[in-house]
Short mmCIF file of the C-alpha atoms (twelve columns), coordinates in Angstrom:
data_MODEL
# 
_entry.id   MODEL 
# 
loop_
_atom_site.group_PDB 
_atom_site.id 
_atom_site.type_symbol 
_atom_site.label_atom_id 
_atom_site.label_alt_id 
_atom_site.label_comp_id 
_atom_site.label_asym_id 
_atom_site.label_seq_id 
_atom_site.Cartn_x 
_atom_site.Cartn_y 
_atom_site.Cartn_z 
_atom_site.pdbx_PDB_model_num 
ATOM 1   C CA . MET A 1   0.000   0.000   0.000   1 
ATOM 2   C CA . SER A 2   1.133   3.525   -0.701  1 
ATOM 3   C CA . GLU A 3   2.282   5.518   2.318   1 
ATOM 4   C CA . GLN A 4   0.568   8.570   0.834   1 
ATOM 5   C CA . MET A 5   -2.881  6.956   1.092   1 
ATOM 6   C CA . THR A 6   -4.961  9.024   3.498   1 
ATOM 7   C CA . ALA A 7   -6.754  7.583   6.487   1 
ATOM 8   C CA . ALA A 8   -10.111 8.356   4.846   1 
ATOM 9   C CA . ASN A 9   -9.104  6.403   1.747   1 
ATOM 10  C CA . LYS A 10  -7.960  3.510   3.913   1 
ATOM 11  C CA . ASP A 11  -11.229 3.544   5.835   1 
ATOM 12  C CA . LYS A 12  -13.160 3.512   2.548   1 
ATOM 13  C CA . LEU A 13  -11.014 0.642   1.272   1 
ATOM 14  C CA . VAL A 14  -11.604 -1.348  4.454   1 
ATOM 15  C CA . SER A 15  -15.339 -0.705  4.177   1 
ATOM 16  C CA . ASP A 16  -15.407 -1.747  0.510   1 
ATOM 17  C CA . LEU A 17  -13.403 -4.897  1.232   1 
ATOM 18  C CA . LYS A 18  -15.810 -5.847  4.004   1 
ATOM 19  C CA . VAL A 19  -18.703 -5.580  1.535   1 
ATOM 20  C CA . VAL A 20  -16.855 -7.756  -0.993  1 
ATOM 21  C CA . ILE A 21  -16.067 -10.319 1.699   1 
ATOM 22  C CA . ALA A 22  -19.699 -10.424 2.836   1 
ATOM 23  C CA . ASP A 23  -20.892 -10.867 -0.756  1 
ATOM 24  C CA . THR A 24  -18.354 -13.630 -1.356  1 
ATOM 25  C CA . GLU A 25  -19.406 -15.431 1.815   1 
ATOM 26  C CA . GLU A 26  -23.031 -15.193 0.701   1 
ATOM 27  C CA . LEU A 27  -22.096 -16.593 -2.714  1 
ATOM 28  C CA . LEU A 28  -20.259 -19.494 -1.088  1 
ATOM 29  C CA . ARG A 29  -23.287 -20.279 1.087   1 
ATOM 30  C CA . ALA A 30  -25.623 -20.088 -1.915  1 
ATOM 31  C CA . THR A 31  -23.552 -22.578 -3.918  1 
ATOM 32  C CA . THR A 32  -23.128 -25.109 -1.113  1 
ATOM 33  C CA . GLY A 33  -25.442 -27.684 -2.696  1 
ATOM 34  C CA . VAL A 34  -24.221 -27.195 -6.269  1 
ATOM 35  C CA . ALA A 35  -22.338 -30.193 -7.583  1 
ATOM 36  C CA . GLY A 36  -19.574 -30.273 -10.115 1 
ATOM 37  C CA . GLU A 37  -15.815 -30.412 -10.175 1 
ATOM 38  C CA . LYS A 38  -15.318 -26.846 -11.408 1 
ATOM 39  C CA . VAL A 39  -17.721 -25.443 -8.841  1 
ATOM 40  C CA . GLY A 40  -15.902 -27.330 -6.082  1 
ATOM 41  C CA . GLU A 41  -12.525 -26.026 -7.232  1 
ATOM 42  C CA . LEU A 42  -13.876 -22.495 -7.478  1 
ATOM 43  C CA . ARG A 43  -15.402 -22.715 -3.992  1 
ATOM 44  C CA . GLU A 44  -12.067 -23.934 -2.601  1 
ATOM 45  C CA . ARG A 45  -10.105 -21.112 -4.288  1 
ATOM 46  C CA . LEU A 46  -12.647 -18.534 -3.112  1 
ATOM 47  C CA . SER A 47  -12.464 -19.876 0.423   1 
ATOM 48  C CA . VAL A 48  -8.668  -19.559 0.492   1 
ATOM 49  C CA . ARG A 49  -8.706  -16.072 -1.026  1 
ATOM 50  C CA . LEU A 50  -11.483 -15.002 1.306   1 
ATOM 51  C CA . ARG A 51  -9.489  -16.146 4.338   1 
ATOM 52  C CA . ASP A 52  -6.416  -14.276 3.051   1 
ATOM 53  C CA . ALA A 53  -8.474  -11.137 2.385   1 
ATOM 54  C CA . LYS A 54  -9.885  -11.237 5.910   1 
ATOM 55  C CA . GLU A 55  -6.381  -11.452 7.351   1 
ATOM 56  C CA . ARG A 56  -5.188  -8.547  5.220   1 
ATOM 57  C CA . ILE A 57  -8.172  -6.398  6.109   1 
ATOM 58  C CA . ILE A 58  -7.542  -6.999  9.810   1 
ATOM 59  C CA . ASP A 59  -3.914  -5.951  9.316   1 
ATOM 60  C CA . LEU A 60  -5.009  -2.859  7.388   1 
ATOM 61  C CA . GLU A 61  -7.475  -1.922  10.114  1 
ATOM 62  C CA . HIS A 62  -4.708  -2.169  12.714  1 
ATOM 63  C CA . VAL A 63  -2.455  0.072   10.600  1 
ATOM 64  C CA . VAL A 64  -5.218  2.666   10.185  1 
ATOM 65  C CA . ILE A 65  -5.988  2.612   13.905  1 
ATOM 66  C CA . ASP A 66  -2.309  2.911   14.862  1 
ATOM 67  C CA . LYS A 67  -1.697  5.812   12.478  1 
ATOM 68  C CA . THR A 68  -4.848  7.590   13.627  1 
ATOM 69  C CA . LYS A 69  -3.824  7.223   17.255  1 
ATOM 70  C CA . ALA A 70  -0.316  8.482   16.448  1 
ATOM 71  C CA . ALA A 71  -1.731  11.526  14.650  1 
ATOM 72  C CA . ALA A 72  -4.057  12.245  17.563  1 
ATOM 73  C CA . ARG A 73  -1.159  11.960  20.039  1 
ATOM 74  C CA . ALA A 74  1.008   14.256  17.921  1 
ATOM 75  C CA . THR A 75  -1.799  16.804  17.690  1 
ATOM 76  C CA . ASP A 76  -2.430  16.622  21.417  1 
ATOM 77  C CA . ASP A 77  1.274   17.051  22.154  1 
ATOM 78  C CA . PHE A 78  1.495   20.042  19.799  1 
ATOM 79  C CA . VAL A 79  -1.520  21.722  21.372  1 
ATOM 80  C CA . HIS A 80  -0.086  21.214  24.856  1 
ATOM 81  C CA . ASP A 81  3.419   22.339  23.860  1 
ATOM 82  C CA . GLU A 82  2.366   25.273  21.659  1 
ATOM 83  C CA . PRO A 83  -1.139  26.369  22.728  1 
ATOM 84  C CA . TRP A 84  -0.958  29.817  21.141  1 
ATOM 85  C CA . LYS A 85  0.192   28.433  17.816  1 
ATOM 86  C CA . ALA A 86  -2.708  25.988  17.915  1 
ATOM 87  C CA . VAL A 87  -5.143  28.822  18.645  1 
ATOM 88  C CA . GLY A 88  -3.640  30.849  15.794  1 
ATOM 89  C CA . VAL A 89  -3.918  27.979  13.327  1 
ATOM 90  C CA . ALA A 90  -7.514  27.336  14.384  1 
ATOM 91  C CA . ALA A 91  -8.344  31.023  13.960  1 
ATOM 92  C CA . ILE A 92  -6.807  31.157  10.489  1 
ATOM 93  C CA . VAL A 93  -8.634  28.012  9.390   1 
ATOM 94  C CA . GLY A 94  -11.895 29.373  10.817  1 
ATOM 95  C CA . LEU A 95  -11.390 32.689  9.046   1 
ATOM 96  C CA . ALA A 96  -10.607 30.973  5.748   1 
ATOM 97  C CA . LEU A 97  -13.689 28.765  6.029   1 
ATOM 98  C CA . GLY A 98  -15.806 31.790  6.920   1 
ATOM 99  C CA . VAL A 99  -14.586 33.658  3.853   1 
ATOM 100 C CA . LEU A 100 -15.206 30.679  1.599   1 
ATOM 101 C CA . ILE A 101 -18.693 30.079  2.975   1 
ATOM 102 C CA . GLY A 102 -19.476 33.794  2.840   1 
ATOM 103 C CA . ARG A 103 -18.684 33.914  -0.887  1 
ATOM 104 C CA . ARG A 104 -21.577 31.605  -1.722  1 
# 
């Protein structure tokens, strides 16, 4: 995965992968009674890939959580170390948003 991927993109990816996994599990359940060599092979391959995808999504969730916690800690540390800078940044952002909203 790219290091430049934002937390929001990672959350969206995790959400999308969960939907795909749920759909695949439903497909596997629906084809349980279907006979045939190719169907059996396909079910086996899907089961293996589904298990691997679940493991990867768990790992990705842990990475997103860890990075989010690290960002929150860094922000908290900055605000405690430099409170006036934090107030200044918040004021500038608020002013910029006010100007942008006021233009509409």
